[in-house]
mmCIF file of C-alpha atoms in Angstrom:
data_model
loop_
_atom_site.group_PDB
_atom_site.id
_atom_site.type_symbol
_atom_site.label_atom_id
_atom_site.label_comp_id
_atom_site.label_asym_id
_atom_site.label_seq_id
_atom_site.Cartn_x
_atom_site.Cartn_y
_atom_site.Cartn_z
ATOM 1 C CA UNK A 1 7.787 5.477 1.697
ATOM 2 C CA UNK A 2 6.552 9.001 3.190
ATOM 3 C CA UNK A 3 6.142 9.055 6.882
ATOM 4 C CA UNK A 4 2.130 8.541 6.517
ATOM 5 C CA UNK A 5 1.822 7.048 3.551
ATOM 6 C CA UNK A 6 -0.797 4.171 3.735
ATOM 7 C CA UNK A 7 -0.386 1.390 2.508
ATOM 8 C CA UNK A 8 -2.538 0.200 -0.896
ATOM 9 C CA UNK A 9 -4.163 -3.298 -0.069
ATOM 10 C CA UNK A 10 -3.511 -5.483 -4.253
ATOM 11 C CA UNK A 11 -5.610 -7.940 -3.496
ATOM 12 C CA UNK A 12 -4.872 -11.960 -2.411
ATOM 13 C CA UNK A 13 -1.562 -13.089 -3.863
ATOM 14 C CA UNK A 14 -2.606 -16.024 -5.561
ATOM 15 C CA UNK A 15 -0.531 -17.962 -8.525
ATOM 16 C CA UNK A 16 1.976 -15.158 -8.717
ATOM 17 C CA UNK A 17 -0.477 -12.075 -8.997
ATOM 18 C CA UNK A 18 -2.652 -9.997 -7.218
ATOM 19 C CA UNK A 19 -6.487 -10.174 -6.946
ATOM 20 C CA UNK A 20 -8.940 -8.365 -5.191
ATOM 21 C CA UNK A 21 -11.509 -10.174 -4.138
ATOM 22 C CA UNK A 22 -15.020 -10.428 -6.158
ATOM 23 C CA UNK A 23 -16.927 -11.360 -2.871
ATOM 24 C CA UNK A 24 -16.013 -9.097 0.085
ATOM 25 C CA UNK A 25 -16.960 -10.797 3.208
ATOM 26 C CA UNK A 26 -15.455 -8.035 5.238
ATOM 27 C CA UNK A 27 -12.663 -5.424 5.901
ATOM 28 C CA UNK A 28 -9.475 -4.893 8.120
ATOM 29 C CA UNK A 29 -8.646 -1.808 8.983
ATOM 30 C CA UNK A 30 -4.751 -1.012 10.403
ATOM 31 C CA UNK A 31 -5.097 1.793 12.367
ATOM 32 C CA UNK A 32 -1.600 3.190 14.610
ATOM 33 C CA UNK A 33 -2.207 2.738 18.264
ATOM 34 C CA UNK A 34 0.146 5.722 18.468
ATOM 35 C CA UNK A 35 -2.541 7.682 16.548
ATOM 36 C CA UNK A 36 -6.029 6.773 16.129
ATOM 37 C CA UNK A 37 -6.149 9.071 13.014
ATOM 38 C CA UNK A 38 -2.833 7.049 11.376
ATOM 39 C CA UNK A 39 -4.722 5.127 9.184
ATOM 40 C CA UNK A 40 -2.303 2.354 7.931
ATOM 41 C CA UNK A 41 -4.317 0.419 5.706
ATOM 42 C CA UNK A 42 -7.658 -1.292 4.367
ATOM 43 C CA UNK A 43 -7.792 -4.627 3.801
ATOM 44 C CA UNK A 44 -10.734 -6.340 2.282
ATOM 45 C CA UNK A 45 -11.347 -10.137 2.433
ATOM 46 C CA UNK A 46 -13.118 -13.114 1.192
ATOM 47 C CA UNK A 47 -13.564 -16.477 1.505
ATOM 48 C CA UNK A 48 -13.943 -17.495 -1.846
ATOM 49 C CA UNK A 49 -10.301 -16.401 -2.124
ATOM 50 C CA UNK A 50 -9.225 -19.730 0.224
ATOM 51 C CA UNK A 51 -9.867 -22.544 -3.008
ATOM 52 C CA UNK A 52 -8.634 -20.189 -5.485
ATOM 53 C CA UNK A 53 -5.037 -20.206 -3.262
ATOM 54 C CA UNK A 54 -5.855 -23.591 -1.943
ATOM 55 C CA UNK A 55 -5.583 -24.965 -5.523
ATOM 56 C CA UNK A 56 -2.728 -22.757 -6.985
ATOM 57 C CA UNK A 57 -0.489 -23.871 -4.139
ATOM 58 C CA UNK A 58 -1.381 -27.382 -5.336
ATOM 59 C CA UNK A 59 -0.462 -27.118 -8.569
ATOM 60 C CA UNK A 60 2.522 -25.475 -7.657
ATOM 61 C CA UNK A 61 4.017 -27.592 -5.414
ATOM 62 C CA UNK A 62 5.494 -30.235 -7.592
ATOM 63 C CA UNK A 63 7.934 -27.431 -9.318
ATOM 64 C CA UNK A 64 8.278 -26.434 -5.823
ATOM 65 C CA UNK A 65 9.351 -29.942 -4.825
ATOM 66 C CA UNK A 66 11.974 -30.912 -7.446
ATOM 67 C CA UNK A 67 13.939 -27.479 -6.173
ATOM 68 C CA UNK A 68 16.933 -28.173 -4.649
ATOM 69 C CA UNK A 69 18.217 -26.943 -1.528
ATOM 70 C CA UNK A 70 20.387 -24.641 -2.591
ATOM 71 C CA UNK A 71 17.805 -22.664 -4.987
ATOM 72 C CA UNK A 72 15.321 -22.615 -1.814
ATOM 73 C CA UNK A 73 18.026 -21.035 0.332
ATOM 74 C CA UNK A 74 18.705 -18.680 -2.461
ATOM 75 C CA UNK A 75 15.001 -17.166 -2.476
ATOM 76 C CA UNK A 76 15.676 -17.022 1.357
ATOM 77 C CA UNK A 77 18.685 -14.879 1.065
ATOM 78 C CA UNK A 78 16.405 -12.653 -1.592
ATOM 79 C CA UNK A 79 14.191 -12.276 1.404
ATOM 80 C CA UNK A 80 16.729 -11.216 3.688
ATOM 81 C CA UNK A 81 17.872 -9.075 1.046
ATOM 82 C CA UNK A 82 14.690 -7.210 0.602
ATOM 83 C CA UNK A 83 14.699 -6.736 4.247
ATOM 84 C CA UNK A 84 17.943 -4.897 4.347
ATOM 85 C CA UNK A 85 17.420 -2.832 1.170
ATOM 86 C CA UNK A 86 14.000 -1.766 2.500
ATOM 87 C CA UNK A 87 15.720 -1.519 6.086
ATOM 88 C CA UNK A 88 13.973 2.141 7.166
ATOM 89 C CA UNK A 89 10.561 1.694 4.880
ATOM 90 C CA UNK A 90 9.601 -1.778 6.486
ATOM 91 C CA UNK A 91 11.016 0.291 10.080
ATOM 92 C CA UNK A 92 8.610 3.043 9.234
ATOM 93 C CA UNK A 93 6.026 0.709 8.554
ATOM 94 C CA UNK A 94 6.151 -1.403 11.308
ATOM 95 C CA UNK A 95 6.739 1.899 14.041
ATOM 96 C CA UNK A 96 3.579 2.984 12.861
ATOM 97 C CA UNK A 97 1.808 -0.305 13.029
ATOM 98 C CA UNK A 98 2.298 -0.941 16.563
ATOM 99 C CA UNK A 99 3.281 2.351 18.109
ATOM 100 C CA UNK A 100 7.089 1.654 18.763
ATOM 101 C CA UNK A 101 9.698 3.757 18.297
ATOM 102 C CA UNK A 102 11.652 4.247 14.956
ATOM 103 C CA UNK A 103 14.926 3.654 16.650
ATOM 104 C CA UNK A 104 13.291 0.351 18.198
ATOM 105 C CA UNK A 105 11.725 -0.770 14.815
ATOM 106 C CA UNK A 106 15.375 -0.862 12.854
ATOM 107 C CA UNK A 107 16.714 -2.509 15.768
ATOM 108 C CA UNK A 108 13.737 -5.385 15.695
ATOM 109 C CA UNK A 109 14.127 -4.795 11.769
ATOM 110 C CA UNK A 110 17.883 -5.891 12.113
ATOM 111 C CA UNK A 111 17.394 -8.739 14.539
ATOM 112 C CA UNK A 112 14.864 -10.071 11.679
ATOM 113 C CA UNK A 113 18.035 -10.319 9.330
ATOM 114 C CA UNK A 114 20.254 -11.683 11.930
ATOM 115 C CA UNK A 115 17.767 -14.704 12.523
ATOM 116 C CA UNK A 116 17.464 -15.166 8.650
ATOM 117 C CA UNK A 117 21.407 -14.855 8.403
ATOM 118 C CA UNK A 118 21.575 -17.595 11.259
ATOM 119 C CA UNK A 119 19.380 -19.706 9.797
ATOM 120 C CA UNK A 120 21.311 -19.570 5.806
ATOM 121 C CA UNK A 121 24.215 -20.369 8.200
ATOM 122 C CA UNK A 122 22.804 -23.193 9.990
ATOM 123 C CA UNK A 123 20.465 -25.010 8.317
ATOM 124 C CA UNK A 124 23.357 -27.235 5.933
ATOM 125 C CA UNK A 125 24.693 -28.042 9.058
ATOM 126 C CA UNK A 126 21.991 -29.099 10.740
ATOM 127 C CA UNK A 127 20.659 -31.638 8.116
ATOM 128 C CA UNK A 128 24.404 -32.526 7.107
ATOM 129 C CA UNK A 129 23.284 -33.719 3.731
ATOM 130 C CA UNK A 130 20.394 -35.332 4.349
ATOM 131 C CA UNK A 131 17.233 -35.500 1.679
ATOM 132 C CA UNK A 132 14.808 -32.319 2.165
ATOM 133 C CA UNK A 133 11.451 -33.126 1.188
ATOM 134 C CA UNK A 134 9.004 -30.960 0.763
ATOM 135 C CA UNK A 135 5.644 -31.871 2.853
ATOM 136 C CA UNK A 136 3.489 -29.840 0.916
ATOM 137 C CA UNK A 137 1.297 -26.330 0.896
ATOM 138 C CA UNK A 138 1.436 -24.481 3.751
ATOM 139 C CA UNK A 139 -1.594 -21.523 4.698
ATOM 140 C CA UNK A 140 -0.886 -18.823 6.564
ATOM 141 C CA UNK A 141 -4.058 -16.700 8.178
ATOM 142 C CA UNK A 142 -3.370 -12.973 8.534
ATOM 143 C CA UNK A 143 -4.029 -9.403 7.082
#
């Protein structure tokens, strides 16, 4: 990623793809605190979109809940994976986002990993064998 390269808002990530919204109820607009003029990104939004993902994490849940937990602490390593291999884009990224430093944003970056790494390392311990079942969906609010 380029220094100021913004960042191109897909859509909602709903059932495994992106959609931009039909019925735009509004916009977000990232801006840098470390430079009004840093536009980061535009990020439309609609509240149609909450059934549409509402219902796909429905239907995907039982798949989701006859995974073991070994495969769901696999596509947690993938995650701390990405994070590493995309160590100084995300870094970028998030030094523009919130004005910190580049040199601060790896550092945060690599305390991110650590915490994943600790939890891959702790979390068989902790439930020592015991049955993980999942609860169900989950929705998480946010640009």
């Amino acid at each position: 990623m380029k220094d100021r390269e913004n960042c191109v808002f897909k859509g909602d990530y709903i059932n495994n793809q992106f959609a931009v919204p039909a019925d735009v109820a509004g916009e977000w607009v990232q801006k840098s605190p470390a430079d009004a003029g840093d536009e980061l990104a535009r990020i439309s939004y609609s509240y149609l979109s909450i059934p549409a993902a509402t219902e796909a994490a429905k239907l995907a849940f039982p798949e989701w809940s006859r995974s073991n937990l070994a495969e769901r602490l696999k596509l947690i390593g993938k995650f701390r994976d990405e994070l590493k291999r995309r160590d100084s884009e995300f870094s970028m990224l998030m030094g523009r986002e919130i004005g910190k430093p580049h040199c601060d944003a790896r550092d945060e970056l690599a305390a991110a990993v650590r915490a994943v790494d600790a939890f891959l390392s702790s979390v068989e311990k902790t439930l020592q064998g015991g049955a993980v079942r999942p609860l169900g969906a989950l929705a998480v609010v946010g640009p």
